[in-house]
Structures are given as C-alpha cells and as structure tokens.
CSV table of N, CA and C and ligand atoms in Angstrom, one decimal:
chain,number,residue,atom,x,y,z
V,13,MET,N,-12.9,10.4,-9.5
V,13,MET,CA,-11.9,10.8,-8.6
V,13,MET,C,-10.5,10.8,-9.3
V,14,GLY,N,-10.0,12.0,-9.6
V,14,GLY,CA,-8.7,12.0,-10.2
V,14,GLY,C,-7.8,12.9,-9.5
V,15,ARG,N,-8.4,13.8,-8.6
V,15,ARG,CA,-7.6,14.8,-7.8
V,15,ARG,C,-8.1,14.9,-6.4
V,16,LEU,N,-7.1,15.2,-5.5
V,16,LEU,CA,-7.5,15.4,-4.1
V,16,LEU,C,-6.5,16.3,-3.5
V,17,GLY,N,-7.0,17.3,-2.7
V,17,GLY,CA,-6.1,18.2,-2.0
V,17,GLY,C,-5.7,17.5,-0.7
V,18,CYS,N,-4.4,17.2,-0.5
V,18,CYS,CA,-3.9,16.5,0.7
V,18,CYS,C,-4.0,17.5,1.8
V,19,LYS,N,-4.1,17.0,3.1
V,19,LYS,CA,-4.1,17.9,4.2
V,19,LYS,C,-2.9,18.8,4.4
V,20,CYS,N,-1.8,18.4,3.7
V,20,CYS,CA,-0.6,19.2,3.8
V,20,CYS,C,-0.6,20.3,2.8
V,21,GLY,N,-1.5,20.3,1.9
V,21,GLY,CA,-1.6,21.3,0.9
V,21,GLY,C,-1.3,20.9,-0.5
V,22,ARG,N,-0.6,19.8,-0.7
V,22,ARG,CA,-0.3,19.3,-2.0
V,22,ARG,C,-1.5,18.8,-2.7
V,23,VAL,N,-1.6,19.0,-4.0
V,23,VAL,CA,-2.7,18.4,-4.8
V,23,VAL,C,-2.2,17.1,-5.4
V,24,LEU,N,-2.9,16.0,-5.0
V,24,LEU,CA,-2.6,14.7,-5.5
V,24,LEU,C,-3.5,14.4,-6.7
V,25,SER,N,-2.8,13.7,-7.6
V,25,SER,CA,-3.6,13.4,-8.9
V,25,SER,C,-3.1,12.0,-9.4
V,26,THR,N,-4.1,11.2,-9.9
V,26,THR,CA,-3.7,10.0,-10.5
V,26,THR,C,-4.1,10.0,-12.0
V,27,VAL,N,-4.2,11.2,-12.5
V,27,VAL,CA,-4.6,11.3,-13.9
V,27,VAL,C,-3.5,10.8,-14.8
V,28,ASP,N,-2.3,11.2,-14.5
V,28,ASP,CA,-1.2,10.7,-15.4
V,28,ASP,C,-0.7,9.3,-14.9
V,29,SER,N,-0.3,8.5,-15.9
V,29,SER,CA,0.2,7.2,-15.5
V,29,SER,C,1.5,7.0,-16.3
V,30,PRO,N,2.6,6.5,-15.6
V,30,PRO,CA,2.6,6.1,-14.2
V,30,PRO,C,2.7,7.4,-13.3
V,31,ASN,N,2.2,7.2,-12.1
V,31,ASN,CA,2.3,8.3,-11.1
V,31,ASN,C,2.8,7.7,-9.8
V,32,ASP,N,3.1,8.7,-8.9
V,32,ASP,CA,3.7,8.3,-7.6
V,32,ASP,C,2.6,8.4,-6.5
V,33,VAL,N,1.3,8.6,-6.9
V,33,VAL,CA,0.2,8.8,-5.9
V,33,VAL,C,-0.6,7.5,-5.7
V,34,GLY,N,-1.0,6.9,-6.8
V,34,GLY,CA,-1.8,5.7,-6.6
V,34,GLY,C,-1.0,4.5,-6.1
V,35,LEU,N,-1.5,3.8,-5.1
V,35,LEU,CA,-0.8,2.7,-4.6
V,35,LEU,C,-1.5,1.4,-5.0
V,36,MET,N,-0.7,0.4,-5.4
V,36,MET,CA,-1.2,-0.9,-5.6
V,36,MET,C,-1.0,-1.7,-4.4
V,37,ALA,N,-2.1,-2.4,-3.9
V,37,ALA,CA,-2.0,-3.1,-2.6
V,37,ALA,C,-2.3,-4.6,-2.9
V,38,PHE,N,-1.5,-5.4,-2.2
V,38,PHE,CA,-1.7,-6.9,-2.3
V,38,PHE,C,-1.6,-7.5,-0.9
V,39,GLU,N,-2.4,-8.6,-0.8
V,39,GLU,CA,-2.3,-9.4,0.5
V,39,GLU,C,-1.0,-10.1,0.5
V,40,GLY,N,-0.3,-10.1,1.6
V,40,GLY,CA,1.0,-10.8,1.7
V,40,GLY,C,0.7,-12.3,1.5
V,41,ALA,N,-0.4,-12.8,2.0
V,41,ALA,CA,-0.7,-14.3,1.9
V,41,ALA,C,-0.9,-14.6,0.4
V,42,LYS,N,-1.5,-13.7,-0.3
V,42,LYS,CA,-1.7,-14.0,-1.8
V,42,LYS,C,-0.4,-14.0,-2.5
V,43,ILE,N,0.5,-13.0,-2.2
V,43,ILE,CA,1.8,-13.0,-2.9
V,43,ILE,C,2.6,-14.2,-2.6
V,44,LYS,N,2.6,-14.6,-1.3
V,44,LYS,CA,3.3,-15.8,-0.9
V,44,LYS,C,2.8,-17.1,-1.6
V,45,GLU,N,1.5,-17.1,-1.8
V,45,GLU,CA,0.8,-18.3,-2.5
V,45,GLU,C,1.3,-18.3,-3.9
V,46,LEU,N,1.3,-17.1,-4.6
V,46,LEU,CA,1.7,-17.0,-6.0
V,46,LEU,C,3.1,-17.4,-6.2
V,47,MET,N,4.0,-17.0,-5.2
V,47,MET,CA,5.4,-17.2,-5.3
V,47,MET,C,5.7,-18.7,-5.2
V,48,VAL,N,4.8,-19.5,-4.5
V,48,VAL,CA,5.0,-20.9,-4.5
V,48,VAL,C,4.4,-21.6,-5.7
V,49,ALA,N,3.2,-21.2,-6.1
V,49,ALA,CA,2.5,-21.8,-7.2
V,49,ALA,C,3.0,-21.4,-8.6
V,50,SER,N,3.2,-20.1,-8.8
V,50,SER,CA,3.5,-19.6,-10.1
V,50,SER,C,4.4,-18.3,-10.0
V,51,PRO,N,5.7,-18.5,-9.6
V,51,PRO,CA,6.6,-17.4,-9.4
V,51,PRO,C,6.9,-16.7,-10.8
V,52,ASP,N,6.7,-17.4,-11.9
V,52,ASP,CA,7.0,-16.8,-13.2
V,52,ASP,C,5.8,-16.1,-13.8
V,53,MET,N,4.7,-16.0,-13.0
V,53,MET,CA,3.5,-15.2,-13.5
V,53,MET,C,4.0,-13.8,-13.8
V,54,LEU,N,3.4,-13.2,-14.9
V,54,LEU,CA,3.8,-11.9,-15.3
V,54,LEU,C,3.3,-10.9,-14.2
V,55,LEU,N,4.2,-9.9,-14.0
V,55,LEU,CA,3.8,-8.9,-13.0
V,55,LEU,C,2.5,-8.2,-13.4
V,56,THR,N,2.4,-8.0,-14.7
V,56,THR,CA,1.1,-7.3,-15.2
V,56,THR,C,-0.1,-8.1,-14.8
V,57,ASP,N,0.0,-9.5,-14.9
V,57,ASP,CA,-1.1,-10.3,-14.5
V,57,ASP,C,-1.4,-10.3,-13.0
V,58,VAL,N,-0.3,-10.2,-12.3
V,58,VAL,CA,-0.5,-10.1,-10.8
V,58,VAL,C,-1.2,-8.8,-10.5
V,59,MET,N,-0.8,-7.7,-11.2
V,59,MET,CA,-1.5,-6.4,-10.9
V,59,MET,C,-2.9,-6.4,-11.3
V,60,LEU,N,-3.2,-7.1,-12.4
V,60,LEU,CA,-4.6,-7.0,-12.9
V,60,LEU,C,-5.5,-7.9,-12.1
V,61,ASP,N,-5.0,-9.1,-11.7
V,61,ASP,CA,-5.9,-10.1,-11.2
V,61,ASP,C,-5.8,-10.3,-9.7
V,62,HIS,N,-4.7,-9.8,-9.1
V,62,HIS,CA,-4.5,-10.2,-7.7
V,62,HIS,C,-4.3,-9.1,-6.7
V,63,ASP,N,-4.6,-7.9,-7.1
V,63,ASP,CA,-4.5,-6.8,-6.2
V,63,ASP,C,-5.8,-6.8,-5.3
V,64,ILE,N,-5.7,-6.1,-4.2
V,64,ILE,CA,-6.8,-6.1,-3.3
V,64,ILE,C,-8.0,-5.4,-3.9
V,65,GLN,N,-9.2,-6.1,-3.9
V,65,GLN,CA,-10.4,-5.6,-4.6
V,65,GLN,C,-11.2,-4.7,-3.7
V,66,GLY,N,-11.9,-3.7,-4.3
V,66,GLY,CA,-12.9,-3.0,-3.6
V,66,GLY,C,-12.3,-1.7,-2.9
V,67,LYS,N,-11.0,-1.6,-2.9
V,67,LYS,CA,-10.4,-0.4,-2.3
V,67,LYS,C,-9.3,0.2,-3.1
V,68,SER,N,-9.1,1.5,-2.9
V,68,SER,CA,-7.9,2.0,-3.5
V,68,SER,C,-7.2,2.9,-2.5
V,69,TYR,N,-5.9,3.2,-2.8
V,69,TYR,CA,-5.1,3.9,-1.8
V,69,TYR,C,-4.3,5.0,-2.5
V,70,TRP,N,-4.2,6.2,-1.9
V,70,TRP,CA,-3.4,7.2,-2.5
V,70,TRP,C,-2.4,7.6,-1.5
V,71,TYR,N,-1.2,8.0,-2.0
V,71,TYR,CA,-0.1,8.3,-1.2
V,71,TYR,C,0.5,9.7,-1.5
V,72,CYS,N,0.7,10.5,-0.4
V,72,CYS,CA,1.3,11.8,-0.6
V,72,CYS,C,2.8,11.7,-0.3
V,73,ASN,N,3.6,12.0,-1.3
V,73,ASN,CA,5.1,11.9,-1.1
V,73,ASN,C,5.6,13.0,-0.2
V,74,ASP,N,4.9,14.1,-0.1
V,74,ASP,CA,5.4,15.3,0.7
V,74,ASP,C,5.3,15.0,2.2
V,75,CYS,N,4.1,14.5,2.7
V,75,CYS,CA,3.9,14.4,4.1
V,75,CYS,C,3.8,12.9,4.5
V,76,GLY,N,3.7,12.0,3.6
V,76,GLY,CA,3.6,10.6,3.9
V,76,GLY,C,2.2,10.1,4.3
V,77,ARG,N,1.2,10.9,4.1
V,77,ARG,CA,-0.2,10.4,4.4
V,77,ARG,C,-0.6,9.4,3.3
V,78,VAL,N,-1.5,8.5,3.8
V,78,VAL,CA,-2.2,7.6,2.9
V,78,VAL,C,-3.7,7.7,3.0
V,79,TYR,N,-4.4,7.9,1.9
V,79,TYR,CA,-5.8,8.0,1.9
V,79,TYR,C,-6.4,6.6,1.3
V,80,ALA,N,-7.4,6.1,2.1
V,80,ALA,CA,-8.0,4.8,1.6
V,80,ALA,C,-9.4,5.1,1.2
V,81,PHE,N,-9.7,4.6,0.0
V,81,PHE,CA,-11.0,4.8,-0.7
V,81,PHE,C,-11.7,3.5,-0.8
V,82,ARG,N,-13.0,3.5,-0.7
V,82,ARG,CA,-13.8,2.3,-1.1
V,82,ARG,C,-14.4,2.5,-2.4
V,83,ASP,N,-14.4,1.5,-3.2
V,83,ASP,CA,-15.0,1.6,-4.6
V,83,ASP,C,-16.4,2.1,-4.5
V,84,ASP,N,-16.8,2.9,-5.5
V,84,ASP,CA,-18.2,3.5,-5.5
V,84,ASP,C,-18.4,4.6,-4.5
V,85,HIS,N,-17.4,5.1,-3.8
V,85,HIS,CA,-17.6,6.2,-2.9
V,85,HIS,C,-16.8,7.4,-3.4
V,86,GLN,N,-17.3,8.5,-3.4
V,86,GLN,CA,-16.7,9.7,-3.9
V,86,GLN,C,-15.5,10.1,-3.0
V,87,MET,N,-15.6,10.0,-1.7
V,87,MET,CA,-14.6,10.5,-0.8
V,87,MET,C,-13.9,9.3,-0.1
V,88,TYR,N,-12.6,9.6,0.2
V,88,TYR,CA,-11.9,8.6,1.0
V,88,TYR,C,-12.6,8.4,2.4
V,89,ASN,N,-12.4,7.2,2.9
V,89,ASN,CA,-13.0,7.0,4.2
V,89,ASN,C,-12.0,6.9,5.4
V,90,ARG,N,-10.7,6.8,5.0
V,90,ARG,CA,-9.7,6.7,6.0
V,90,ARG,C,-8.4,7.5,5.6
V,91,VAL,N,-7.9,8.2,6.6
V,91,VAL,CA,-6.6,8.9,6.4
V,91,VAL,C,-5.6,8.4,7.4
V,92,TYR,N,-4.4,8.0,6.9
V,92,TYR,CA,-3.3,7.6,7.7
V,92,TYR,C,-2.2,8.6,7.7
V,93,MET,N,-1.6,8.7,8.9
V,93,MET,CA,-0.5,9.7,9.0
V,93,MET,C,0.8,8.9,9.3
V,94,ARG,N,1.9,9.2,8.6
V,94,ARG,CA,3.1,8.6,8.8
V,94,ARG,C,3.7,9.0,10.2
V,95,CYS,N,4.2,8.0,11.0
V,95,CYS,CA,4.8,8.3,12.3
V,95,CYS,C,6.2,7.7,12.4
V,96,ASP,N,7.1,8.4,13.0
V,96,ASP,CA,8.4,7.7,13.3
V,96,ASP,C,8.1,6.6,14.3
V,97,CYS,N,8.9,5.6,14.3
V,97,CYS,CA,8.6,4.5,15.1
V,97,CYS,C,9.4,4.4,16.4
V,98,ASP,N,8.6,4.1,17.5
V,98,ASP,CA,9.3,3.9,18.7
V,98,ASP,C,9.1,2.4,19.2
V,99,ALA,N,8.6,1.6,18.3
V,99,ALA,CA,8.4,0.2,18.6
V,99,ALA,C,9.7,-0.5,19.0
V,100,LYS,N,9.8,-1.1,20.1
V,100,LYS,CA,11.0,-1.8,20.6
V,100,LYS,C,11.2,-3.1,19.8
V,101,SER,N,12.4,-3.5,19.8
V,101,SER,CA,12.7,-4.7,18.9
V,101,SER,C,11.9,-5.9,19.4
V,102,ASP,N,11.5,-6.0,20.7
V,102,ASP,CA,10.8,-7.2,21.1
V,102,ASP,C,9.3,-7.2,20.6
V,103,ASP,N,8.9,-6.1,20.0
V,103,ASP,CA,7.5,-6.1,19.5
V,103,ASP,C,7.5,-6.7,18.1
V,104,VAL,N,8.7,-6.8,17.5
V,104,VAL,CA,8.7,-7.2,16.0
V,104,VAL,C,8.0,-8.6,15.8
V,105,ASP,N,8.3,-9.5,16.6
V,105,ASP,CA,7.7,-10.9,16.4
V,105,ASP,C,6.2,-10.8,16.4
V,106,ASP,N,5.6,-10.1,17.3
V,106,ASP,CA,4.2,-9.9,17.3
V,106,ASP,C,3.7,-9.2,16.1
V,107,ILE,N,4.4,-8.2,15.7
V,107,ILE,CA,3.9,-7.4,14.5
V,107,ILE,C,4.0,-8.3,13.2
V,108,LEU,N,5.0,-9.1,13.1
V,108,LEU,CA,5.1,-10.0,11.9
V,108,LEU,C,4.1,-11.1,11.8
V,109,ARG,N,3.3,-11.2,12.9
V,109,ARG,CA,2.2,-12.2,12.8
V,109,ARG,C,0.9,-11.5,12.4
V,110,LEU,N,0.9,-10.2,12.2
V,110,LEU,CA,-0.3,-9.5,11.8
V,110,LEU,C,-0.5,-9.7,10.3
V,111,ARG,N,-1.7,-9.2,9.8
V,111,ARG,CA,-2.0,-9.3,8.4
V,111,ARG,C,-1.0,-8.6,7.6
V,112,GLU,N,-0.4,-9.3,6.6
V,112,GLU,CA,0.7,-8.7,5.9
V,112,GLU,C,0.2,-8.1,4.6
V,113,LEU,N,0.7,-6.9,4.2
V,113,LEU,CA,0.2,-6.2,3.0
V,113,LEU,C,1.5,-5.8,2.2
V,114,TYR,N,1.4,-5.7,0.9
V,114,TYR,CA,2.4,-5.2,0.1
V,114,TYR,C,1.8,-3.9,-0.6
V,115,PHE,N,2.5,-2.8,-0.5
V,115,PHE,CA,2.1,-1.6,-1.2
V,115,PHE,C,3.3,-1.1,-2.1
V,116,TYR,N,2.9,-0.8,-3.3
V,116,TYR,CA,3.9,-0.2,-4.2
V,116,TYR,C,3.1,0.9,-5.0
V,117,THR,N,3.9,2.0,-5.3
V,117,THR,CA,3.2,3.0,-6.1
V,117,THR,C,3.0,2.5,-7.5
V,118,ASP,N,2.0,3.2,-8.2
V,118,ASP,CA,1.7,2.9,-9.6
V,118,ASP,C,3.0,2.9,-10.4
V,119,ARG,N,3.9,3.9,-10.2
V,119,ARG,CA,5.1,4.0,-11.0
V,119,ARG,C,6.0,2.8,-10.7
V,120,GLN,N,6.1,2.4,-9.4
V,120,GLN,CA,7.0,1.3,-9.0
V,120,GLN,C,6.6,0.0,-9.7
V,121,VAL,N,5.3,-0.3,-9.9
V,121,VAL,CA,5.0,-1.5,-10.6
V,121,VAL,C,4.8,-1.4,-12.1
V,122,GLU,N,4.6,-0.1,-12.6
V,122,GLU,CA,4.4,0.1,-14.0
V,122,GLU,C,5.8,0.1,-14.7
V,123,GLU,N,6.7,0.8,-14.2
V,123,GLU,CA,8.0,1.0,-14.9
V,123,GLU,C,8.7,-0.3,-15.3
V,124,PRO,N,8.9,-1.2,-14.4
V,124,PRO,CA,9.6,-2.4,-14.9
V,124,PRO,C,8.9,-3.2,-16.0
V,125,THR,N,7.6,-3.1,-16.1
V,125,THR,CA,6.8,-3.8,-17.1
V,125,THR,C,6.8,-3.0,-18.4
V,126,GLU,N,7.1,-1.7,-18.4
V,126,GLU,CA,7.1,-0.9,-19.6
V,126,GLU,C,8.3,-1.3,-20.4
V,127,SER,N,9.5,-1.5,-19.8
V,127,SER,CA,10.7,-1.8,-20.5
V,127,SER,C,10.8,-3.3,-20.8
V,128,ASP,N,10.0,-4.1,-20.1
V,128,ASP,CA,10.1,-5.6,-20.2
V,128,ASP,C,8.7,-6.2,-19.9
V,129,PHE,N,8.0,-6.4,-21.0
V,129,PHE,CA,6.6,-6.9,-20.8
V,129,PHE,C,6.6,-8.3,-20.1
V,130,GLY,N,7.7,-9.1,-20.3
V,130,GLY,CA,7.8,-10.4,-19.7
V,130,GLY,C,8.2,-10.4,-18.2
V,131,TYR,N,8.3,-9.2,-17.6
V,131,TYR,CA,8.8,-9.1,-16.3
V,131,TYR,C,7.9,-9.9,-15.3
V,132,THR,N,8.5,-10.8,-14.5
V,132,THR,CA,7.8,-11.7,-13.7
V,132,THR,C,7.7,-11.2,-12.2
V,133,LEU,N,6.7,-11.8,-11.5
V,133,LEU,CA,6.6,-11.5,-10.1
V,133,LEU,C,7.9,-11.8,-9.4
V,134,LYS,N,8.5,-12.9,-9.7
V,134,LYS,CA,9.7,-13.3,-9.0
V,134,LYS,C,10.8,-12.2,-9.2
V,135,ALA,N,11.0,-11.8,-10.5
V,135,ALA,CA,12.0,-10.8,-10.8
V,135,ALA,C,11.7,-9.5,-10.0
V,136,PHE,N,10.5,-9.1,-9.9
V,136,PHE,CA,10.1,-7.9,-9.1
V,136,PHE,C,10.5,-8.1,-7.7
V,137,LEU,N,10.1,-9.2,-7.1
V,137,LEU,CA,10.4,-9.4,-5.6
V,137,LEU,C,11.9,-9.7,-5.4
V,138,ASP,N,12.6,-10.1,-6.4
V,138,ASP,CA,14.1,-10.3,-6.2
V,138,ASP,C,14.8,-9.0,-6.0
V,139,SER,N,14.3,-8.0,-6.7
V,139,SER,CA,14.9,-6.6,-6.5
V,139,SER,C,13.7,-5.6,-6.4
V,140,PRO,N,13.0,-5.6,-5.3
V,140,PRO,CA,11.9,-4.7,-5.2
V,140,PRO,C,12.3,-3.3,-5.1
V,141,PRO,N,11.3,-2.4,-5.5
V,141,PRO,CA,11.6,-0.9,-5.6
V,141,PRO,C,11.8,-0.3,-4.2
V,142,HIS,N,11.3,-0.9,-3.2
V,142,HIS,CA,11.6,-0.5,-1.8
V,142,HIS,C,11.6,-1.7,-0.9
V,143,PRO,N,12.3,-1.6,0.2
V,143,PRO,CA,12.5,-2.8,1.0
V,143,PRO,C,11.3,-3.1,2.0
V,144,TYR,N,10.3,-2.3,2.0
V,144,TYR,CA,9.3,-2.4,3.0
V,144,TYR,C,8.2,-3.5,2.8
V,145,ARG,N,7.8,-4.2,3.8
V,145,ARG,CA,6.5,-4.9,3.8
V,145,ARG,C,5.7,-4.3,5.0
V,146,PHE,N,4.4,-4.5,4.9
V,146,PHE,CA,3.5,-3.7,5.8
V,146,PHE,C,2.6,-4.7,6.6
V,147,PHE,N,2.4,-4.4,7.8
V,147,PHE,CA,1.6,-5.3,8.7
V,147,PHE,C,0.5,-4.5,9.4
V,148,SER,N,-0.7,-4.9,9.2
V,148,SER,CA,-1.9,-4.1,9.7
V,148,SER,C,-2.5,-4.7,11.0
V,149,THR,N,-2.8,-3.9,12.0
V,149,THR,CA,-3.5,-4.4,13.1
V,149,THR,C,-4.9,-4.9,12.7
V,150,PRO,N,-5.6,-5.8,13.4
V,150,PRO,CA,-6.9,-6.3,13.0
V,150,PRO,C,-7.9,-5.2,12.7
V,151,ASP,N,-7.9,-4.1,13.4
V,151,ASP,CA,-8.9,-3.1,13.2
V,151,ASP,C,-8.4,-2.0,12.2
V,152,GLY,N,-7.2,-2.2,11.7
V,152,GLY,CA,-6.7,-1.3,10.6
V,152,GLY,C,-6.3,0.0,11.2
V,153,SER,N,-6.1,0.2,12.5
V,153,SER,CA,-5.8,1.5,13.1
V,153,SER,C,-4.3,1.8,13.0
V,154,LYS,N,-3.5,0.8,12.7
V,154,LYS,CA,-2.1,1.0,12.6
V,154,LYS,C,-1.5,0.1,11.6
V,155,VAL,N,-0.7,0.6,10.7
V,155,VAL,CA,0.0,-0.2,9.7
V,155,VAL,C,1.5,0.0,9.9
V,156,TYR,N,2.2,-1.1,10.2
V,156,TYR,CA,3.6,-1.0,10.5
V,156,TYR,C,4.4,-1.2,9.2
V,157,ALA,N,5.5,-0.5,9.1
V,157,ALA,CA,6.4,-0.7,7.9
V,157,ALA,C,7.6,-1.5,8.4
V,158,PHE,N,7.8,-2.6,7.9
V,158,PHE,CA,9.0,-3.5,8.2
V,158,PHE,C,10.0,-3.4,7.1
V,159,ASP,N,11.2,-3.0,7.5
V,159,ASP,CA,12.3,-2.9,6.6
V,159,ASP,C,13.0,-4.2,6.5
V,160,THR,N,12.9,-4.8,5.3
V,160,THR,CA,13.5,-6.2,5.2
V,160,THR,C,15.0,-6.2,5.1
V,161,THR,N,15.6,-5.0,4.9
V,161,THR,CA,17.1,-4.9,4.8
V,161,THR,C,17.7,-4.8,6.3
V,162,SER,N,17.0,-4.1,7.1
V,162,SER,CA,17.5,-4.0,8.5
V,162,SER,C,16.7,-4.9,9.5
V,163,ASN,N,15.7,-5.6,8.9
V,163,ASN,CA,14.8,-6.5,9.8
V,163,ASN,C,14.3,-5.8,11.0
V,164,SER,N,13.8,-4.6,10.8
V,164,SER,CA,13.3,-3.8,11.9
V,164,SER,C,12.1,-3.0,11.4
V,165,ILE,N,11.2,-2.6,12.4
V,165,ILE,CA,10.1,-1.7,12.1
V,165,ILE,C,10.7,-0.3,12.1
V,166,THR,N,10.6,0.4,11.0
V,166,THR,CA,11.2,1.7,10.9
V,166,THR,C,10.2,2.9,11.1
V,167,HIS,N,8.9,2.6,10.7
V,167,HIS,CA,7.9,3.6,10.9
V,167,HIS,C,6.5,2.9,10.8
V,168,TYR,N,5.5,3.7,11.1
V,168,TYR,CA,4.2,3.1,10.9
V,168,TYR,C,3.2,4.2,10.4
V,169,TYR,N,2.0,3.8,10.0
V,169,TYR,CA,1.0,4.7,9.6
V,169,TYR,C,-0.2,4.5,10.6
V,170,ALA,N,-0.5,5.6,11.2
V,170,ALA,CA,-1.6,5.6,12.2
V,170,ALA,C,-2.8,6.2,11.6
V,171,LEU,N,-4.0,5.7,12.0
V,171,LEU,CA,-5.2,6.2,11.5
V,171,LEU,C,-5.4,7.6,12.1
V,172,GLU,N,-5.5,8.6,11.2
V,172,GLU,CA,-5.7,10.0,11.6
V,172,GLU,C,-7.1,10.4,11.7
V,173,SER,N,-7.9,10.0,10.7
V,173,SER,CA,-9.3,10.2,10.8
V,173,SER,C,-10.1,9.2,9.9
V,174,GLU,N,-11.4,9.1,10.3
V,174,GLU,CA,-12.2,8.1,9.6
V,174,GLU,C,-13.5,8.8,9.2
V,175,HIS,N,-14.0,8.6,8.0
V,175,HIS,CA,-15.2,9.3,7.4
V,175,HIS,C,-16.1,8.2,6.8
V,176,ASP,N,-17.4,8.5,6.9
V,176,ASP,CA,-18.3,7.6,6.2
V,176,ASP,C,-19.3,8.4,5.4
V,177,ASP,N,-19.1,8.5,4.1
V,177,ASP,CA,-19.9,9.4,3.3
V,177,ASP,C,-21.3,8.8,3.0
V,178,GLU,N,-21.5,7.6,3.4
V,178,GLU,CA,-22.8,7.0,3.2
V,178,GLU,C,-23.9,7.7,4.1
V,179,VAL,N,-23.4,8.2,5.3
V,179,VAL,CA,-24.3,8.8,6.2
V,179,VAL,C,-24.8,10.1,5.6
V,180,SER,N,-23.9,10.9,5.0
V,180,SER,CA,-24.3,12.2,4.4
V,180,SER,C,-25.1,12.0,3.1
V,181,ALA,N,-24.8,10.9,2.4
V,181,ALA,CA,-25.5,10.6,1.2
V,181,ALA,C,-27.0,10.3,1.4
V,182,GLU,N,-27.3,9.7,2.6
V,182,GLU,CA,-28.7,9.4,2.9
V,182,GLU,C,-29.5,10.5,3.5
V,183,ALA,N,-28.8,11.5,4.0
V,183,ALA,CA,-29.4,12.7,4.6
V,183,ALA,C,-30.2,13.5,3.6
F,30,ZN,ZN1,0.5,15.5,2.0
C-alpha cells in the first residue's frame, strides 16, 4: 500500500518521506505517561516504540478526509470526513473525558528530528506543529479536534463509511 485515490480525486501517496499523508497516532494516555516518566525521551524513540500498533492512518490535505487501515489488510476499513463544528461550549467537558489521541503527519514528526537527532518528546510538545488534540467516541464514529490555543472544539471527523475486506477475501 503506497498509493490511494481519495474520494475527492487527489492521489495520496506515502512513498516519499517525509510526506503529509501518513499520520502518526499516539494514545493521549501513553503520551501523558511518558511526559511524567521520561520527558527527555527522544522523539524518534517515541515514534518507533509508542505509536498505536496495528493500524495506520492517511490524511488528505485537500478535503480533510482520514483513511484508517488495519495492518495486513489491503484496503482501508474506515473513512472519516472532516466537518465544521457545531458543538456548543457546554459539550467540551464531556468531550475531554473521551479517549484522547494525538495525530501528526509524517512530516510534522520527521522534520524536527532531521535537523536535531536529540530532539525530545518534551521539546516537541512544548512547540507542537499544530495545536490540536483529538478525542474519540467509544465506537470511533466521531473524533473531535480540540484546539488547545482557543480551548474549544473547532471541528470533528465523522465516520463516512466502513468496509470490511475480510468478507470479500473469504468469498
Ligand atoms: Zn481528499
């Protein structure tokens, strides 16, 4: 899997590195644990050892869609569509109790380490490449983007379609 035609028409590719398509995903709980136990851990080690296992995510810069893949599957199994947010401010407390995720593009995590191999997790989070943290509903049908500069939910990703290629593989 190196290329994919997005539903908007753009061809997505992760062949070149760094790229703006592949997303690195981390559990918020894991990042917080690392920030307490070993904030000076190298960002490269965090990327290698502590990203979410078994899944990969691709992002389309043109339309904002996110494709979720499971390892060992040819096709993505979930597509998320970016939506403008109408969540009222009183929803925020509930949203912030959901499962927290950190997503950064391949380029956003690769570039700081290319110029400084000693770049630490703490240095990265002190000046992150974007201000968003993400919060997923338990069924994964909606992933909210929380802007840490305005302390508000600015948009979300809604599950657009779901696919299971195991069914067709058995047929
Ligand atoms: Zn697209």
